[in-house]
Amino acid sequence: MHRPAATLFRIAVALAAVVGIYLSTKDGSFTGALVYFTIQSNVVVAVVFAWAAVATACGAGHPPKWLKGGTTLYIAITGLVYNLVLAGQPFQMTATLSGAWELGNQLVHLVTPIAAAVDWLLFDEHRRFRWANALHWLAYPFGYLAFALIRGALLDRYPYPFLDVNTLGYDGMALNVVIYGGAFWLLGLAMVAVDRALPRNAPAVAVPAVPRVAA
């Protein structure tokens, strides 16, 4: 059901993430840009959606539901935090404002989050998430937090203003962690609630041909 459309759409999402990453990092170092949650989450989207596209085309071997759901949540976090909190603020990732960077910025912060959500709503099989998934999905954001803080302490540079201990102090940074962590958990719960409310929606797989029996 929806197999060709789902395959093409997932290829397009993976390509949007790859092009967005390239345009956002081509004036610098890709490995250096991996410090940003934006780039990491788009890398995850590129890999998982390419996997999902191949699996959809073949009719088997889809990514685990927790991984596909987590990928959708993480790229949604990227889009929401950037567009609601960071847009217009100066920080290291926005230092280069070339025309190519502007296009890449739109791809990684707007196009891929929206496209991933559309894919989840239209093509994923629903009623598969558990309420505990909303908590389990926080493992990666908190792992990223630990990485960013350890790196910041060693290099005295923090990737995002709301994690900058030099400006906020540890108490201010900790308050932000509680606020953002709570918001991400609620977003995960909202995803689970929507998933459980939607029709099951058969996965996009090949429909086997019915053998014809001679009369």
Coordinates of C-alpha atoms in Angstrom, one line a residue:
M1 CA 0.0 0.0 0.0
H2 CA 1.5 3.4 -1.1
R3 CA 4.7 1.5 -1.8
P4 CA 6.0 3.6 -4.8
A5 CA 5.0 6.9 -3.2
A6 CA 6.5 6.0 0.1
T7 CA 9.8 4.8 -1.6
L8 CA 10.1 8.0 -3.6
F9 CA 9.2 10.3 -0.7
R10 CA 11.8 8.6 1.6
I11 CA 14.5 8.9 -1.1
A12 CA 13.6 12.6 -1.4
V13 CA 13.9 13.1 2.4
A14 CA 17.2 11.3 2.6
L15 CA 18.5 13.4 -0.3
A16 CA 17.3 16.7 1.3
A17 CA 19.2 15.8 4.5
V18 CA 22.4 15.0 2.5
V19 CA 22.2 18.1 0.4
G20 CA 21.4 20.3 3.5
I21 CA 24.3 18.8 5.4
Y22 CA 26.7 19.4 2.5
L23 CA 25.6 23.0 1.9
S24 CA 25.7 23.8 5.6
T25 CA 29.2 22.4 6.1
K26 CA 31.0 22.9 2.7
D27 CA 32.7 26.1 3.8
G28 CA 34.1 24.4 6.9
S29 CA 34.8 20.9 8.2
F30 CA 32.1 18.2 8.2
T31 CA 33.7 16.5 11.2
G32 CA 33.8 19.8 13.0
A33 CA 30.2 20.5 12.2
L34 CA 29.2 17.2 13.8
V35 CA 29.3 19.0 17.2
Y36 CA 25.8 20.4 16.3
F37 CA 22.7 18.4 17.1
T38 CA 21.3 19.8 13.8
I39 CA 24.0 18.0 11.7
Q40 CA 23.9 14.8 13.8
S41 CA 20.1 14.5 13.6
N42 CA 20.2 15.2 9.8
V43 CA 22.8 12.4 9.4
V44 CA 20.5 10.1 11.3
V45 CA 17.6 11.1 9.0
A46 CA 19.7 10.5 5.9
V47 CA 20.8 7.0 7.0
V48 CA 17.4 5.9 8.4
F49 CA 15.3 7.2 5.5
A50 CA 17.7 5.7 3.0
W51 CA 17.3 2.4 4.9
A52 CA 13.5 2.8 4.9
A53 CA 13.4 3.6 1.2
V54 CA 15.3 0.5 0.3
A55 CA 13.2 -1.6 2.7
T56 CA 10.0 -0.2 1.3
A57 CA 11.1 -0.9 -2.3
C58 CA 12.0 -4.5 -1.4
G59 CA 9.0 -5.0 0.8
A60 CA 10.9 -6.1 3.9
G61 CA 13.6 -5.2 6.4
H62 CA 12.2 -1.9 7.7
P63 CA 14.0 0.0 10.4
P64 CA 12.8 -0.8 13.9
K65 CA 9.8 1.2 15.0
W66 CA 11.6 2.7 17.9
L67 CA 14.4 3.9 15.6
K68 CA 12.1 5.4 13.0
G69 CA 10.0 7.1 15.7
G70 CA 13.1 8.4 17.5
T71 CA 14.5 9.8 14.2
T72 CA 11.2 11.6 13.7
L73 CA 11.4 13.1 17.2
Y74 CA 15.0 14.2 16.9
I75 CA 14.6 16.0 13.6
A76 CA 11.4 17.6 15.0
I77 CA 13.5 18.8 18.0
T78 CA 16.0 20.3 15.5
G79 CA 13.3 22.1 13.6
L80 CA 11.4 23.4 16.7
V81 CA 14.4 24.5 18.7
Y82 CA 16.0 26.3 15.8
N83 CA 12.9 28.1 14.5
L84 CA 11.4 28.9 17.9
V85 CA 14.5 29.6 19.9
L86 CA 17.7 30.0 17.9
A87 CA 16.7 31.7 14.6
G88 CA 18.2 35.2 14.5
Q89 CA 20.6 34.5 17.4
P90 CA 24.4 34.6 16.7
F91 CA 26.2 31.3 17.4
Q92 CA 28.9 29.3 15.7
M93 CA 26.8 27.5 13.2
T94 CA 25.4 30.7 11.8
A95 CA 28.8 32.4 11.3
T96 CA 28.7 31.7 7.5
L97 CA 25.7 33.3 5.7
S98 CA 26.4 32.6 2.1
G99 CA 23.6 31.9 -0.4
A100 CA 24.4 28.2 -0.4
W101 CA 24.4 28.2 3.4
E102 CA 21.0 29.8 3.5
L103 CA 19.6 27.0 1.3
G104 CA 21.3 24.4 3.4
N105 CA 20.0 26.0 6.6
Q106 CA 16.4 25.8 5.3
L107 CA 16.9 22.1 4.3
V108 CA 18.3 21.0 7.6
H109 CA 16.0 23.1 9.9
L110 CA 12.7 23.3 8.0
V111 CA 12.4 20.8 5.1
T112 CA 13.7 17.7 6.7
P113 CA 11.7 18.1 10.0
I114 CA 8.4 18.7 8.1
A115 CA 9.1 16.0 5.6
A116 CA 10.0 13.4 8.3
A117 CA 6.7 14.3 10.1
V118 CA 4.7 13.9 6.9
D119 CA 6.3 10.5 6.2
W120 CA 5.5 9.3 9.7
L121 CA 1.9 10.4 9.5
L122 CA 1.2 9.1 5.9
F123 CA 3.4 6.0 5.5
D124 CA 4.5 4.5 8.8
E125 CA 2.4 1.8 10.4
H126 CA 0.7 3.3 13.5
R127 CA -0.4 2.1 16.9
R128 CA 3.1 0.6 17.5
F129 CA 4.5 3.0 20.1
R130 CA 4.4 2.5 23.8
W131 CA 4.2 5.4 26.4
A132 CA 7.7 4.3 27.6
N133 CA 9.1 5.2 24.2
A134 CA 8.8 8.9 25.0
L135 CA 11.3 8.4 27.9
H136 CA 13.6 6.0 26.0
W137 CA 13.9 8.4 23.2
L138 CA 15.5 10.9 25.6
A139 CA 18.6 8.8 25.8
Y140 CA 20.2 10.3 22.7
P141 CA 19.5 14.0 23.6
F142 CA 20.9 13.5 27.0
G143 CA 23.9 11.7 25.5
Y144 CA 24.4 14.7 23.3
L145 CA 24.2 16.9 26.3
A146 CA 26.9 15.0 28.1
F147 CA 29.1 15.2 24.9
A148 CA 28.5 19.0 24.5
L149 CA 29.3 19.7 28.1
I150 CA 32.5 17.6 28.3
R151 CA 33.7 19.1 25.0
G152 CA 32.8 22.6 26.2
A153 CA 34.7 22.1 29.4
L154 CA 37.8 20.9 27.5
L155 CA 37.7 23.5 24.7
D156 CA 35.8 26.3 26.4
R157 CA 33.4 26.4 23.5
Y158 CA 29.7 25.4 23.6
P159 CA 27.6 24.7 20.5
Y160 CA 24.4 26.4 21.6
P161 CA 23.7 29.5 23.7
F162 CA 21.4 27.6 26.0
L163 CA 24.2 25.3 26.9
D164 CA 26.9 28.0 27.3
V165 CA 28.1 27.5 30.9
N166 CA 30.4 30.5 30.6
T167 CA 27.4 32.8 30.1
L168 CA 24.7 31.1 32.0
G169 CA 26.6 29.4 34.8
Y170 CA 25.9 25.8 35.8
D171 CA 22.6 26.7 37.5
G172 CA 21.3 28.5 34.5
M173 CA 22.4 25.7 32.2
A174 CA 20.8 23.1 34.5
L175 CA 17.5 25.0 34.4
N176 CA 17.6 25.0 30.6
V177 CA 18.3 21.3 30.7
V178 CA 15.2 20.7 32.8
I179 CA 13.0 22.9 30.7
Y180 CA 14.2 21.5 27.3
G181 CA 14.3 17.9 28.6
G182 CA 10.7 18.2 29.9
A183 CA 9.6 19.8 26.6
F184 CA 11.2 16.9 24.6
W185 CA 9.5 14.3 26.8
L186 CA 6.2 16.0 26.3
L187 CA 6.8 16.1 22.5
G188 CA 7.6 12.4 22.6
L189 CA 4.4 11.7 24.6
A190 CA 2.4 13.8 22.0
M191 CA 3.9 11.6 19.2
V192 CA 2.9 8.4 21.0
A193 CA -0.7 9.8 21.6
V194 CA -1.1 10.7 18.0
D195 CA 0.4 7.4 16.9
R196 CA -2.1 5.5 19.0
A197 CA -5.0 7.6 17.8
L198 CA -4.3 7.2 14.1
P199 CA -5.6 4.2 12.0
R200 CA -3.1 1.4 12.0
N201 CA -2.1 2.1 8.4
A202 CA -0.6 -1.0 6.8
P203 CA 3.1 -0.6 6.1
A204 CA 4.2 0.3 2.6
V205 CA 5.1 -3.2 1.4
A206 CA 4.6 -5.2 -1.7
V207 CA 1.2 -6.9 -2.1
P208 CA 1.7 -10.5 -3.2
A209 CA 0.0 -11.5 -6.3
V210 CA -2.9 -13.9 -5.9
P211 CA -2.3 -17.0 -8.0
R212 CA -5.0 -17.7 -10.6
V213 CA -6.6 -21.1 -10.5
A214 CA -7.8 -22.6 -13.7
A215 CA -11.5 -23.2 -13.9

